[in-house]
N, CA, C and O of each residue as an XYZ file, in Angstrom:
628
protein
N      26.565     -3.340      9.527
C      25.640     -3.104     10.695
C      24.350     -5.031     10.465
O      23.951     -5.692      9.506
N      24.225     -5.111     11.903
C      23.071     -6.580     11.910
C      22.087     -5.722     11.851
O      22.380     -4.682     12.441
N      20.777     -5.719     11.268
C      19.445     -5.312     10.975
C      18.582     -6.749     11.643
O      18.711     -7.955     11.434
N      17.589     -5.874     12.604
C      16.439     -7.272     12.338
C      15.564     -8.002     11.644
O      14.820     -8.939     11.933
N      15.911     -7.089     10.181
C      14.899     -7.136      9.372
C      16.036     -7.016      7.814
O      17.038     -6.301      7.818
N      15.744     -7.590      6.986
C      16.377     -7.124      5.508
C      16.145     -5.925      4.891
O      14.984     -5.517      4.915
N      17.050     -5.210      4.297
C      16.028     -4.211      3.325
C      16.988     -4.202      2.041
O      18.126     -4.537      1.716
N      16.232     -3.816      1.695
C      16.616     -3.593     -0.012
C      16.057     -1.989     -1.017
O      14.846     -1.770     -0.992
N      16.546     -1.442     -1.456
C      16.376     -0.417     -2.432
C      14.664      0.100     -2.237
O      14.233      1.182     -1.838
N      14.027     -0.961     -2.627
C      12.590     -0.596     -2.840
C      11.585      0.136     -1.432
O      10.812      1.084     -1.295
N      12.204     -1.041     -0.507
C      11.490     -1.212      0.285
C      11.708     -0.193      1.606
O      10.841      0.177      2.397
N      13.468      0.221      1.591
C      13.688      1.835      1.905
C      13.214      3.270      1.125
O      13.187      4.418      1.567
N      12.899      2.806     -0.045
C      12.200      4.206     -0.919
C      10.858      3.821     -0.247
O      10.140      4.814     -0.134
N      10.149      2.381      0.361
C       8.761      2.713      0.838
C       8.647      3.613      2.238
O       7.842      4.509      2.488
N       9.543      3.166      2.929
C       9.893      3.672      4.359
C      10.023      4.896      4.569
O       9.422      5.555      5.417
N      11.231      5.456      3.409
C      10.966      6.950      3.147
C       9.849      7.781      2.952
O       9.570      8.843      3.508
N       9.223      7.123      2.048
C       8.108      7.815      1.269
C       6.732      8.147      2.615
O       6.065      9.140      2.908
N       6.823      6.549      3.207
C       5.668      6.896      4.141
C       5.862      7.415      5.532
O       4.909      7.498      6.307
N       7.042      7.754      5.852
C       8.164      8.308      6.845
C       7.345     10.251      6.527
O       6.850     11.008      7.362
N       7.465     10.376      5.562
C       7.549     11.350      5.504
C       5.738     11.721      4.715
O       5.110     12.779      4.698
N       5.449     10.623      4.270
C       3.314     10.987      4.269
C       3.121     11.156      5.948
O       2.677     12.234      6.342
N       3.407     10.241      6.812
C       3.087     10.082      8.200
C       3.428     11.896      9.180
O       2.590     12.433      9.904
N       4.188     12.200      9.020
C       5.066     13.737      9.749
C       4.485     14.481      8.724
O       4.535     15.549      9.334
N       3.990     14.772      7.692
C       3.343     15.622      6.968
C       2.112     15.733      7.737
O       1.806     16.695      8.441
N       1.386     14.609      7.537
C      -0.303     13.907      7.926
C      -0.576     14.876      9.702
O      -1.394     15.608     10.259
N       0.652     14.258      9.923
C       0.636     14.486     11.724
C       1.044     16.060     11.889
O       0.547     16.724     12.799
N       2.049     16.668     10.889
C       2.236     18.554     10.671
C       0.596     18.973     10.521
O      -0.011     19.884     11.085
N       0.203     18.154      9.730
C      -1.558     18.874      9.159
C      -2.366     18.512     10.028
O      -3.564     18.601      9.757
N      -2.033     18.098     11.072
C      -3.473     16.940     11.832
C      -3.043     17.920     13.703
O      -3.567     17.605     14.771
N      -2.072     18.975     13.521
C      -1.799     19.946     14.454
C      -3.322     20.232     14.968
O      -3.864     19.766     15.970
N      -3.831     21.083     14.048
C      -5.111     21.995     14.903
C      -6.455     20.992     14.843
O      -7.099     20.372     13.998
N      -6.463     21.300     16.665
C      -7.507     19.904     16.717
C      -8.974     19.575     15.626
O      -9.619     18.527     15.595
N      -9.177     20.642     14.924
C     -10.046     19.633     13.657
C     -10.340     19.585     12.815
O     -11.294     19.801     12.067
N      -8.543     18.941     12.948
C      -8.637     18.075     11.850
C      -8.365     16.598     11.633
O      -7.657     15.936     10.874
N      -9.430     16.298     12.855
C      -9.025     14.815     12.745
C      -8.694     13.559     11.369
O      -8.218     12.425     11.426
N      -9.257     14.489     10.063
C      -9.196     13.542      8.994
C      -8.019     13.564      8.322
O      -7.991     12.793      7.363
N      -6.880     14.304      8.546
C      -5.281     14.578      9.236
C      -5.048     13.467      9.882
O      -4.403     12.621      9.262
N      -5.451     13.169     11.164
C      -4.855     12.608     11.679
C      -5.146     10.897     12.003
O      -4.559     10.112     12.748
N      -6.472     10.707     10.969
C      -6.865      9.758     10.898
C      -6.224      9.217      9.248
O      -6.833      8.286      8.721
N      -5.432      9.614      8.756
C      -4.533      9.643      7.414
C      -3.499      9.469      8.054
O      -3.076      8.397      7.622
N      -2.546      9.968      9.099
C      -1.150     10.330      9.879
C      -1.587      8.245     10.191
O      -0.954      7.357      9.621
N      -2.543      8.031     11.002
C      -2.553      6.509     11.382
C      -2.490      5.750     10.501
O      -1.645      4.907     10.804
N      -3.077      5.475      9.175
C      -3.044      4.687      7.734
C      -1.696      4.808      7.380
O      -1.131      3.761      7.065
N      -0.945      6.022      7.356
C       0.962      6.213      6.962
C       1.448      5.597      7.358
O       1.942      4.605      6.822
N       1.533      5.985      8.698
C       2.205      5.067      9.766
C       2.189      3.602      9.788
O       3.135      2.814      9.800
N       0.647      3.349      9.793
C       0.392      1.803      9.471
C       1.050      1.316      8.468
O       1.671      0.278      8.698
N       1.120      1.901      7.070
C       1.923      1.510      5.418
C       3.231      1.453      6.279
O       3.721      0.324      6.254
N       3.801      2.184      6.892
C       5.188      2.749      6.791
C       5.376      0.761      7.698
O       5.990     -0.165      7.167
N       4.778      0.697      8.823
C       5.042     -0.478      9.881
C       4.634     -1.726      8.543
O       5.463     -2.615      8.352
N       4.221     -1.718      8.268
C       3.639     -2.496      6.800
C       4.947     -3.685      6.012
O       5.245     -4.879      6.046
N       5.569     -1.919      5.099
C       6.828     -1.678      4.824
C       7.995     -2.605      5.695
O       8.546     -3.690      5.506
N       8.039     -1.726      6.574
C       9.340     -2.524      7.849
C       9.307     -3.632      8.158
O      10.379     -4.234      8.220
N       7.588     -4.593      8.591
C       7.879     -5.972      8.815
C       7.913     -6.636      7.426
O       8.908     -7.293      7.120
N       6.692     -6.480      6.405
C       6.653     -7.230      5.323
C       5.498     -7.822      5.783
O       5.464     -9.023      6.049
N       4.613     -7.140      5.892
C       3.327     -7.967      6.508
C       2.414     -8.413      5.431
O       1.780     -9.468      5.398
N       2.434     -7.533      4.620
C       1.524     -8.282      3.152
C       1.834     -9.643      2.983
O       1.062    -10.600      2.923
N       3.714     -9.595      2.877
C       4.076    -10.770      2.425
C       3.564    -12.181      3.094
O       3.145    -13.252      2.656
N       3.837    -11.574      4.476
C       3.491    -12.938      5.750
C       2.703    -13.240      5.468
O       2.708    -14.337      4.909
N       0.929    -12.243      5.689
C      -0.189    -12.836      5.098
C      -0.395    -13.247      4.052
O      -1.601    -13.280      3.808
N       0.398    -13.691      3.058
C       0.143    -14.012      1.851
C       0.353    -15.617      2.024
O      -0.349    -16.599      1.786
N       1.897    -15.373      2.650
C       2.382    -16.558      2.926
C       1.405    -17.606      3.951
O       1.125    -18.801      3.861
N       1.097    -16.688      4.810
C       0.038    -18.012      5.721
C      -1.330    -18.150      5.264
O      -2.046    -19.083      5.627
N      -1.682    -17.285      4.516
C      -3.163    -17.789      3.227
C      -2.411    -19.007      2.352
O      -2.864    -20.111      2.654
N      -1.594    -19.032      1.560
C      -1.053    -19.729      0.824
C      -0.757    -21.053      1.752
O      -1.233    -22.103      1.319
N      -0.004    -21.116      3.010
C       0.157    -22.619      3.514
C      -1.538    -23.220      3.851
O      -1.990    -24.283      3.426
N      -2.211    -22.306      4.641
C      -3.366    -22.153      4.336
C      -3.976    -23.266      3.495
O      -4.222    -24.353      4.019
N      -4.260    -23.006      2.048
C      -4.676    -23.364      1.017
C      -4.093    -24.620      0.912
O      -4.856    -25.579      0.790
N      -2.598    -24.852      0.939
C      -2.370    -25.931      0.544
C      -2.533    -26.927      1.661
O      -2.411    -28.151      1.680
N      -2.756    -26.295      2.324
C      -3.223    -28.038      3.669
C      -4.478    -28.337      3.287
O      -5.125    -29.371      3.447
N      -4.746    -27.341      2.775
C      -6.575    -27.646      2.629
C      -6.837    -28.116      0.869
O      -7.894    -28.502      0.370
N      -5.561    -27.937      0.220
C      -5.889    -28.986     -1.016
C      -6.490    -27.978     -2.205
O      -6.826    -28.271     -3.352
N      -6.505    -26.814     -1.592
C      -6.680    -25.752     -2.490
C      -6.164    -24.685     -3.066
O      -6.626    -23.560     -3.256
N      -4.641    -25.413     -3.450
C      -3.707    -24.374     -2.816
C      -3.538    -23.703     -4.781
O      -3.181    -22.645     -5.299
N      -4.101    -25.237     -5.360
C      -3.871    -25.414     -6.898
C      -5.445    -24.653     -8.033
O      -5.655    -24.412     -9.222
N      -6.126    -24.553     -6.822
C      -7.313    -23.235     -7.551
C      -7.794    -22.190     -6.623
O      -8.963    -21.856     -6.429
N      -6.356    -21.564     -5.892
C      -6.251    -20.397     -5.655
C      -6.732    -19.739     -6.700
O      -7.822    -19.280     -6.359
N      -6.427    -19.384     -8.063
C      -6.310    -18.467     -9.139
C      -7.393    -17.739     -8.763
O      -7.267    -16.611     -8.286
N      -8.881    -18.485     -8.995
C     -10.535    -17.990     -8.829
C     -10.201    -17.141     -7.588
O      -9.999    -15.949     -7.820
N     -10.137    -17.428     -6.696
C      -9.834    -16.970     -5.090
C      -9.235    -15.519     -5.485
O      -9.680    -14.431     -5.122
N      -8.182    -15.753     -6.265
C      -7.437    -14.426     -5.915
C      -7.984    -13.619     -7.838
O      -7.366    -12.818     -8.539
N      -8.903    -14.091     -7.999
C      -9.792    -13.437     -9.458
C     -10.741    -12.525     -8.807
O     -11.058    -11.420     -9.248
N     -11.294    -13.219     -7.418
C     -12.679    -12.727     -6.773
C     -12.118    -11.673     -6.321
O     -12.324    -10.556     -6.795
N     -11.271    -11.935     -5.261
C     -10.725    -10.857     -4.369
C      -9.933     -9.337     -5.651
O      -9.796     -8.213     -5.166
N      -9.572     -9.567     -6.996
C      -9.010     -8.693     -7.236
C     -10.391     -7.651     -7.644
O     -10.561     -6.481     -7.301
N     -11.365     -8.607     -8.568
C     -12.897     -7.911     -8.998
C     -13.306     -6.847     -7.515
O     -13.402     -5.624     -7.415
N     -13.406     -7.514     -6.911
C     -14.069     -7.215     -5.131
C     -12.893     -5.971     -4.670
O     -13.386     -5.280     -3.780
N     -11.650     -5.572     -5.001
C     -10.613     -4.600     -4.760
C     -11.219     -3.324     -5.896
O     -11.273     -2.122     -5.635
N     -11.614     -3.955     -7.127
C     -11.440     -3.003     -7.959
C     -12.907     -2.406     -8.267
O     -13.177     -1.508     -9.064
N     -13.773     -3.120     -7.447
C     -15.620     -2.497     -7.620
C     -15.223     -1.610     -6.200
O     -15.702     -0.477     -6.244
N     -14.644     -1.826     -5.275
C     -14.478     -1.274     -3.772
C     -13.830     -0.552     -4.532
O     -14.737      0.152     -4.975
N     -12.866     -0.185     -5.042
C     -11.827      0.931     -4.988
C     -12.626      1.751     -6.112
O     -12.136      2.877     -6.193
N     -13.738      1.559     -7.045
C     -14.392      2.540     -7.847
C     -15.180      3.034     -7.247
O     -15.369      4.250     -7.232
N     -16.026      1.925     -6.410
C     -17.073      2.991     -5.459
C     -16.140      3.929     -4.461
O     -16.618      4.988     -4.056
N     -14.971      3.579     -4.118
C     -14.448      4.989     -3.193
C     -14.785      6.032     -3.734
O     -15.513      7.025     -3.704
N     -13.708      5.265     -4.445
C     -13.206      6.822     -5.462
C     -14.719      7.840     -6.243
O     -14.688      9.058     -6.423
N     -15.895      6.932     -6.581
C     -16.892      7.817     -6.599
C     -17.369      8.938     -5.617
O     -17.600     10.145     -5.679
N     -17.409      7.758     -4.508
C     -17.592      8.475     -3.088
C     -16.464      9.888     -2.784
O     -16.949     10.712     -2.008
N     -15.446     10.130     -3.166
C     -14.636     10.411     -2.578
C     -14.390     11.975     -2.974
O     -13.498     12.620     -2.423
N     -15.208     12.514     -3.924
C     -15.101     13.604     -4.868
C     -15.395     14.943     -3.854
O     -15.450     16.104     -4.258
N     -15.547     14.563     -2.631
C     -16.253     16.094     -2.143
C     -14.022     15.183     -1.017
O     -13.207     15.862     -0.393
N     -13.985     14.267     -1.188
C     -12.264     13.993      0.045
C     -11.500     15.222     -0.774
O     -11.712     15.980     -1.721
N     -10.571     14.953      0.118
C      -9.337     15.890     -0.314
C      -8.548     14.804     -0.744
O      -8.437     13.800     -0.040
N      -7.924     14.928     -1.969
C      -6.684     14.041     -2.624
C      -6.215     13.286     -1.822
O      -6.170     12.062     -1.940
N      -5.850     13.873     -1.003
C      -4.708     13.229      0.251
C      -5.448     11.517      0.453
O      -4.738     10.515      0.520
N      -6.576     11.490      0.506
C      -7.581     10.684      0.492
C      -7.435      9.622     -0.914
O      -7.296      8.399     -0.955
N      -7.492     10.240     -1.581
C      -7.842      9.604     -2.941
C      -6.297      9.035     -2.897
O      -6.291      7.845     -3.211
N      -4.999      9.542     -2.599
C      -4.109      9.196     -2.454
C      -3.593      8.083     -1.912
O      -2.731      7.324     -2.356
N      -4.533      8.043     -0.364
C      -4.213      6.811      0.261
C      -4.961      5.626     -0.283
O      -4.621      4.443     -0.328
N      -5.982      6.179     -0.657
C      -7.183      4.656     -1.523
C      -6.488      3.679     -2.486
O      -6.736      2.476     -2.563
N      -5.457      4.457     -3.310
C      -4.468      4.275     -3.998
C      -3.633      3.293     -3.350
O      -4.041      2.145     -3.521
N      -2.678      3.393     -2.718
C      -1.781      3.135     -1.569
C      -2.473      1.892     -1.053
O      -1.699      0.945     -0.917
N      -3.531      1.692     -0.784
C      -4.125      0.727      0.358
C      -4.487     -0.353     -0.962
O      -4.740     -1.495     -0.580
N      -4.528     -0.189     -2.089
C      -5.069     -0.898     -2.813
C      -4.075     -1.686     -3.562
O      -4.002     -2.902     -3.739
N      -3.254     -0.624     -4.000
C      -1.706     -1.440     -3.928
C      -1.372     -2.520     -2.957
O      -1.506     -3.678     -3.354
N      -1.158     -2.411     -2.331
C      -1.182     -3.047     -0.652
C      -1.787     -4.056     -0.973
O      -1.099     -5.027     -1.287
N      -3.237     -4.178     -1.007
C      -4.316     -5.369     -0.899
C      -3.904     -6.219     -2.442
O      -4.219     -7.409     -2.426
N      -3.371     -5.815     -3.487
C      -2.772     -5.922     -4.650
C      -1.366     -6.800     -4.257
O      -1.308     -7.919     -4.765
N      -0.637     -6.532     -3.702
C       0.416     -7.204     -3.609
C      -0.039     -8.251     -2.247
O       0.717     -9.223     -2.226
N      -0.706     -8.276     -1.522
C      -0.997     -9.246     -1.023
C      -1.708    -10.533     -1.734
O      -1.298    -11.633     -1.360
N      -2.805    -10.496     -2.791
C      -3.287    -10.871     -3.126
C      -2.312    -12.086     -3.872
O      -2.450    -13.308     -3.809
N      -1.318    -11.306     -4.570
C       0.123    -11.881     -5.071
C      -0.851    -12.211     -6.374
O      -0.455    -13.370     -6.493
N      -1.436    -12.128     -7.016
C      -1.499    -12.763     -8.487
C      -0.470    -12.399     -9.329
O      -0.041    -11.245     -9.325
N       0.131    -13.561    -10.309
C       1.897    -13.411    -10.564
C       1.378    -12.961    -11.632
O       2.231    -13.228    -12.478
N       0.189    -12.242    -12.357
C       0.367    -11.036    -13.497
C       0.759     -9.780    -12.926
O       1.756     -9.100    -13.168
N      -0.410     -9.535    -11.939
C       0.207     -8.040    -11.073
C       1.387     -8.499    -11.062
O       2.140     -7.984    -11.888
N       1.784     -9.244    -10.450
C       2.979     -8.997     -9.270
C       3.797     -9.108    -10.721
O       4.676     -8.458    -10.154
N       4.177     -9.259    -11.670
C       4.926     -9.203    -12.335
C       4.984     -7.747    -13.135
O       6.089     -7.389    -13.542
N       3.987     -7.010    -13.341
C       3.625     -5.444    -13.100
C       4.294     -4.912    -11.669
O       5.205     -4.159    -12.014
N       4.265     -4.946    -10.838
C       4.530     -4.183     -9.708
C       5.917     -4.483     -9.725
O       6.599     -3.606     -9.194
N       6.664     -5.649    -10.262
C       7.864     -5.695     -9.642
C       8.982     -5.672    -10.586
O      10.051     -6.265    -10.444
N       8.584     -4.835    -11.686
C       9.217     -4.741    -13.005
C      10.160     -3.441    -12.298
O       9.894     -2.336    -11.827
N      11.653     -4.418    -12.561
C      13.183     -2.929    -12.441
C      12.542     -2.197    -12.544
O      11.459     -2.756    -12.715
N      12.360     -0.823    -12.576
C      12.853      0.820    -12.920
C      13.965      1.501    -12.408
O      13.834      2.214    -11.413
N      15.722      1.283    -13.322
C      17.044      1.507    -12.288
C      16.527      0.891    -11.217
O      15.687     -0.005    -11.305
N      17.058      1.389    -10.002
C      17.076      0.632     -9.042
C      16.411      0.355     -7.400
O      16.938      0.376     -6.288
N      14.904      0.073     -7.906
C      13.612      0.249     -8.041
C      12.727     -0.668     -8.316
O      13.268     -1.084     -9.341
N      11.730     -1.352     -8.201
C      10.540     -1.808     -8.386
C       9.499     -0.587     -8.608
O       9.307      0.424     -7.933
N       8.865     -1.076     -9.863
C       8.042     -0.027    -10.283
C       7.178     -0.114     -9.371
O       6.354      0.752     -9.664
N       6.705     -0.841     -8.039
C       5.996     -0.388     -6.705
C       6.336      0.440     -6.104
O       5.470      1.058     -5.485
N       7.860      0.897     -5.974
C       8.572      1.775     -5.080
C       7.887      3.972     -5.972
O       7.447      5.094     -5.721
N       8.348      3.047     -6.961
C       7.209      4.919     -7.458
C       6.070      5.442     -7.454
O       5.634      6.587     -7.576
N       5.576      4.264     -7.269
C       3.884      4.379     -6.869
C       4.099      4.416     -6.017
O       3.788      5.606     -5.990
N       4.628      4.104     -4.331
C       4.401      4.558     -3.041
C       5.197      5.949     -3.044
O       4.778      6.937     -2.440
N       6.316      5.929     -3.740
C       6.855      7.638     -3.179
C       5.823      8.141     -4.512
O       5.895      6.974     -4.897
N       5.355      8.492     -5.065
C       4.173      9.381     -6.301
C       3.091      9.876     -5.260
O       2.490     10.944     -5.378
N       2.913      8.992     -4.244
C       1.295      8.515     -4.033
C       1.540      9.672     -2.404
O       0.978     10.733     -2.134
N       2.539      8.929     -1.652
C       3.198      9.294     -0.069
C       3.179     10.918     -0.923
O       2.220     11.625     -0.613
N       4.075     11.453     -1.850
C       4.412     12.946     -2.375
C       2.722     13.736     -2.268
O       2.294     14.530     -1.430
N       2.174     13.240     -3.263
C       0.664     13.820     -3.498
C       0.328     13.737     -1.972
O       0.265     14.932     -1.683
N       0.040     12.947     -0.669
C      -0.380     13.472      0.719
C       0.692     14.088      1.199
O       0.764     14.460      2.370
N       1.175     14.172      0.748
C       2.764     15.217      1.840
C       2.546     17.135      1.362
O       2.635     18.111      2.107
N       2.217     17.072     -0.283
C       1.710     18.201     -0.749
C       0.236     18.634     -0.097
O       0.142     19.675      0.552
N      -0.457     18.101     -0.232
C      -2.011     18.442      0.492
C      -1.798     18.581      1.564
O      -2.398     19.498      2.124
N      -0.684     17.597      2.495
C      -0.572     18.059      4.044
C      -0.359     19.921      3.739
O      -1.124     20.851      3.994
N       0.558     19.909      3.312
C       1.525     21.291      2.768
C       0.318     22.322      3.265
O      -0.034     23.034      4.205
N      -0.032     21.894      2.005
C      -0.972     23.216      1.782
C      -2.572     23.351      2.234
O      -3.541     24.011      1.857
N      -2.328     22.463      3.138
C      -3.639     22.582      4.336
C      -3.877     24.081      5.121
O      -4.773     24.205      5.956
């Protein structure tokens, strides 16, 4: 079968994880008062689409090409470090303000942070996230775990 995109076990795991979490959020949002679940469904559908189209990697490639064209590619480590520090700070602030929010929001924040870490693509973080554990990369297990948290939270709603 010829698909318009390439797949691998890690990508398939991500697609499955985000299809399940999106579906669970849609199910939880069937009550019209549950706007938060509808918003989470949109976020998880966007994550599914990102996995399908490899958007985070494409953005990374475009940014790298622009940095090369500007002659800044070799000094990108400082930019990556600054972006990771900003991401860590934002994640910490979001986590602190999340106290009243659901567990599903926390798991979704972790997923968004993982996506951004991948897009920034610092070699040290790539080495950890792309470690093979059996048939999947470590990042796939993180996607599956966070998506499972969202699914269980939605089903408990």
